[in-house]
Amino acid sequence: QPKDVKQNIERFAALGLDVAITEIDIAIHMPADAAKLAQQEKDYHSIVQACMAVPKCVGVTISGLTDAHSWIPQFRAGYGAALIYDEHYKEKPAYKGVKDALAGH
């Protein structure tokens, strides 16, 4: 859960380890709607913010750029819209979540 990310990062950091959050995608049960996209925005924001709050967290990587090329629909039936740009390369609310987390640091 995104709410547990900071605690888990802190646990690994307490062991002296650097932490990198990699290959994030937050899939939505389709069809996507405004409420699901708003929750996805909050989740992306929480994850990036959690990493930035822990000095031993050295980076966050998203698994792709656009939903047009996401692996999710092919391997998780009924899910999609997992990335921060839609299939037309337009920013989704998730983009704002990441941007706002970075700006707030």
Coordinates of N, CA and C in Angstrom, one line a residue:
Q1 N 0.8 -1.2 0.0 CA 0.0 0.0 0.0 C 0.9 1.2 0.0
P2 N 0.5 2.3 -0.8 CA 1.3 3.5 -0.8 C 1.5 4.1 0.6
K3 N 0.5 3.9 1.5 CA 0.6 4.5 2.9 C 1.7 3.9 3.7
D4 N 2.1 2.7 3.3 CA 3.1 1.9 4.1 C 4.5 2.1 3.5
V5 N 4.6 2.8 2.4 CA 5.9 2.9 1.6 C 7.0 3.6 2.5
K6 N 6.7 4.7 3.1 CA 7.7 5.4 3.9 C 8.2 4.6 5.0
Q7 N 7.3 3.9 5.7 CA 7.8 3.0 6.8 C 8.7 1.9 6.3
N8 N 8.4 1.3 5.2 CA 9.2 0.3 4.6 C 10.6 0.8 4.2
I9 N 10.6 2.0 3.5 CA 11.9 2.6 3.1 C 12.7 2.9 4.4
E10 N 12.1 3.4 5.4 CA 12.8 3.7 6.7 C 13.4 2.4 7.3
R11 N 12.7 1.3 7.2 CA 13.2 0.0 7.7 C 14.5 -0.4 7.0
F12 N 14.5 -0.3 5.7 CA 15.7 -0.7 4.9 C 16.8 0.3 5.2
A13 N 16.5 1.6 5.2 CA 17.5 2.6 5.5 C 18.1 2.4 6.8
A14 N 17.3 2.0 7.8 CA 17.9 1.7 9.2 C 18.9 0.6 9.2
L15 N 18.9 -0.2 8.2 CA 19.9 -1.3 8.0 C 21.1 -0.8 7.3
G16 N 21.1 0.5 6.9 CA 22.2 1.1 6.2 C 22.2 1.0 4.7
L17 N 21.0 0.5 4.2 CA 20.9 0.3 2.8 C 20.4 1.5 2.1
D18 N 20.9 1.7 0.9 CA 20.2 2.7 0.0 C 19.0 2.0 -0.6
V19 N 17.9 2.8 -0.8 CA 16.7 2.3 -1.4 C 16.4 3.0 -2.7
A20 N 16.0 2.2 -3.7 CA 15.5 2.8 -4.9 C 14.1 2.1 -5.2
I21 N 13.1 2.9 -5.5 CA 11.8 2.4 -5.9 C 11.8 2.4 -7.4
T22 N 11.7 1.2 -7.9 CA 11.8 1.1 -9.4 C 10.6 0.5 -10.0
E23 N 10.4 0.8 -11.3 CA 9.3 0.2 -12.1 C 7.9 0.4 -11.5
I24 N 7.6 1.6 -11.0 CA 6.3 1.9 -10.5 C 5.3 2.0 -11.7
D25 N 4.2 1.3 -11.5 CA 3.0 1.6 -12.3 C 1.8 1.3 -11.4
I26 N 0.8 2.1 -11.4 CA -0.3 2.0 -10.6 C -1.5 1.8 -11.4
A27 N -1.8 0.5 -11.7 CA -2.9 0.1 -12.6 C -4.3 0.4 -12.0
I28 N -5.2 0.7 -12.9 CA -6.6 1.0 -12.5 C -7.5 0.0 -13.1
H29 N -8.4 -0.5 -12.3 CA -9.4 -1.4 -12.9 C -10.3 -0.6 -13.8
M30 N -10.3 -1.0 -15.1 CA -10.9 -0.3 -16.1 C -12.5 -0.4 -16.1
P31 N -13.2 0.6 -16.5 CA -12.7 1.8 -17.1 C -12.2 2.8 -16.1
A32 N -11.3 3.6 -16.5 CA -10.8 4.6 -15.6 C -11.8 5.7 -15.5
D33 N -12.0 6.3 -14.4 CA -12.9 7.5 -14.2 C -12.2 8.5 -13.4
A34 N -12.9 9.6 -13.2 CA -12.2 10.7 -12.4 C -11.8 10.3 -11.0
A35 N -12.6 9.5 -10.3 CA -12.3 9.1 -9.0 C -11.1 8.2 -8.9
K36 N -11.0 7.3 -9.9 CA -9.9 6.3 -9.9 C -8.6 7.1 -10.3
L37 N -8.7 8.0 -11.2 CA -7.5 8.8 -11.6 C -7.1 9.7 -10.5
A38 N -8.0 10.2 -9.7 CA -7.7 11.1 -8.5 C -6.9 10.2 -7.5
Q39 N -7.4 9.0 -7.2 CA -6.7 8.1 -6.3 C -5.3 7.7 -6.8
Q40 N -5.2 7.5 -8.1 CA -3.9 7.2 -8.7 C -3.0 8.4 -8.5
E41 N -3.5 9.6 -8.7 CA -2.6 10.8 -8.4 C -2.1 10.8 -7.0
K42 N -3.0 10.6 -6.0 CA -2.6 10.5 -4.6 C -1.6 9.5 -4.3
D43 N -1.7 8.3 -5.0 CA -0.8 7.2 -4.7 C 0.6 7.5 -5.3
Y44 N 0.6 8.0 -6.5 CA 1.9 8.4 -7.1 C 2.6 9.5 -6.2
H45 N 1.8 10.4 -5.8 CA 2.3 11.5 -4.9 C 2.9 10.9 -3.6
S46 N 2.1 10.0 -3.0 CA 2.6 9.5 -1.7 C 3.9 8.7 -1.9
I47 N 4.0 7.9 -2.9 CA 5.2 7.1 -3.1 C 6.4 8.0 -3.4
V48 N 6.3 9.0 -4.2 CA 7.4 9.9 -4.5 C 7.8 10.7 -3.3
Q49 N 6.8 11.2 -2.6 CA 7.0 12.0 -1.4 C 7.7 11.1 -0.3
A50 N 7.3 9.9 -0.2 CA 7.9 9.0 0.8 C 9.4 8.8 0.5
C51 N 9.7 8.6 -0.7 CA 11.1 8.4 -1.1 C 11.9 9.7 -0.7
M52 N 11.3 10.8 -1.1 CA 12.1 12.1 -0.9 C 12.2 12.4 0.6
A53 N 11.4 11.8 1.4 CA 11.5 12.1 2.9 C 12.6 11.3 3.6
V54 N 13.1 10.3 2.9 CA 14.1 9.5 3.5 C 15.4 9.6 2.8
P55 N 16.4 10.2 3.4 CA 17.7 10.5 2.7 C 18.3 9.2 2.0
K56 N 18.1 8.1 2.5 CA 18.7 6.9 1.9 C 17.9 6.4 0.7
C57 N 16.8 7.0 0.4 CA 16.0 6.7 -0.8 C 16.6 7.5 -1.9
V58 N 17.2 6.8 -2.8 CA 18.1 7.4 -3.9 C 17.4 7.6 -5.2
G59 N 16.1 7.1 -5.3 CA 15.5 7.4 -6.6 C 14.1 6.7 -6.8
V60 N 13.4 7.2 -7.7 CA 12.1 6.6 -8.1 C 12.1 6.5 -9.6
T61 N 11.7 5.3 -10.1 CA 11.6 5.1 -11.5 C 10.2 4.6 -11.9
I62 N 9.6 5.2 -12.8 CA 8.3 4.8 -13.3 C 8.5 3.8 -14.5
S63 N 7.7 2.8 -14.6 CA 7.9 1.7 -15.5 C 7.7 2.1 -17.0
G64 N 7.3 3.3 -17.2 CA 7.1 3.7 -18.6 C 6.6 5.1 -18.6
L65 N 6.2 5.6 -19.8 CA 5.8 7.0 -19.9 C 4.3 7.1 -20.2
T66 N 3.8 6.3 -21.1 CA 2.5 6.5 -21.6 C 1.7 5.2 -21.6
D67 N 0.4 5.3 -21.3 CA -0.5 4.1 -21.3 C -0.5 3.4 -22.7
A68 N -0.1 4.2 -23.7 CA -0.1 3.6 -25.1 C 0.8 2.4 -25.2
H69 N 1.9 2.4 -24.3 CA 2.9 1.3 -24.4 C 3.0 0.5 -23.1
S70 N 2.0 0.6 -22.3 CA 2.1 -0.1 -21.0 C 1.9 -1.6 -21.2
W71 N 2.6 -2.4 -20.3 CA 2.5 -3.8 -20.3 C 1.2 -4.3 -19.6
I72 N 0.6 -3.5 -18.8 CA -0.4 -3.9 -17.9 C -1.6 -4.5 -18.6
P73 N -2.2 -3.9 -19.6 CA -3.4 -4.5 -20.2 C -3.2 -5.9 -20.8
Q74 N -2.0 -6.2 -21.2 CA -1.8 -7.5 -21.8 C -1.6 -8.6 -20.8
F75 N -1.2 -8.2 -19.6 CA -0.9 -9.2 -18.5 C -1.9 -9.2 -17.3
R76 N -2.7 -8.1 -17.2 CA -3.6 -8.0 -16.1 C -5.0 -7.7 -16.7
A77 N -5.7 -8.7 -17.1 CA -7.0 -8.5 -17.7 C -7.9 -7.5 -16.9
G78 N -8.5 -6.6 -17.6 CA -9.4 -5.6 -16.9 C -8.7 -4.4 -16.3
Y79 N -7.4 -4.4 -16.4 CA -6.6 -3.3 -15.8 C -5.9 -2.5 -16.8
G80 N -5.5 -1.2 -16.5 CA -4.8 -0.4 -17.4 C -4.6 1.0 -16.9
A81 N -4.3 2.0 -17.7 CA -4.2 3.4 -17.3 C -3.2 3.5 -16.2
A82 N -2.1 2.8 -16.2 CA -1.2 2.7 -15.1 C -0.1 3.8 -15.0
L83 N 0.1 4.5 -16.0 CA 1.2 5.4 -16.1 C 0.8 6.9 -16.0
I84 N 1.7 7.8 -16.1 CA 1.4 9.2 -15.9 C 1.0 10.0 -17.1
Y85 N 1.1 9.4 -18.3 CA 0.6 10.0 -19.5 C -0.4 9.1 -20.1
D86 N -1.5 9.6 -20.7 CA -2.5 8.7 -21.3 C -2.0 8.2 -22.7
E87 N -2.8 7.5 -23.4 CA -2.4 6.9 -24.6 C -2.2 7.9 -25.7
H88 N -2.6 9.1 -25.5 CA -2.3 10.2 -26.5 C -1.2 11.1 -26.0
Y89 N -0.4 10.7 -25.1 CA 0.7 11.4 -24.5 C 0.3 12.7 -23.8
K90 N -0.9 12.7 -23.3 CA -1.4 13.8 -22.5 C -1.2 13.5 -21.0
E91 N -0.8 14.6 -20.2 CA -0.6 14.4 -18.8 C -1.9 14.0 -18.1
K92 N -1.8 13.0 -17.3 CA -2.9 12.5 -16.4 C -2.7 13.2 -15.1
P93 N -3.7 13.1 -14.2 CA -3.6 13.6 -12.8 C -2.4 13.0 -12.1
A94 N -2.0 11.7 -12.5 CA -0.8 11.1 -11.9 C 0.4 11.9 -12.1
Y95 N 0.5 12.5 -13.3 CA 1.7 13.4 -13.6 C 1.8 14.5 -12.6
K96 N 0.6 15.1 -12.3 CA 0.6 16.2 -11.3 C 1.0 15.7 -9.9
G97 N 0.6 14.5 -9.6 CA 0.9 13.9 -8.3 C 2.5 13.8 -8.2
V98 N 3.1 13.3 -9.2 CA 4.6 13.2 -9.2 C 5.2 14.6 -9.1
K99 N 4.7 15.5 -10.0 CA 5.3 16.9 -10.1 C 5.1 17.6 -8.8
D100 N 4.0 17.5 -8.2 CA 3.7 18.2 -6.9 C 4.6 17.6 -5.8
A101 N 4.8 16.3 -5.8 CA 5.7 15.7 -4.7 C 7.1 16.2 -4.9
L102 N 7.6 16.3 -6.2 CA 8.9 16.8 -6.4 C 9.0 18.3 -6.1
A103 N 8.0 19.0 -6.4 CA 8.1 20.5 -6.1 C 8.0 20.8 -4.6
G104 N 7.4 19.9 -3.9 CA 7.2 20.1 -2.4 C 8.5 19.7 -1.6
H105 N 9.5 19.2 -2.3 CA 10.7 18.8 -1.6 C 11.5 19.9 -1.2

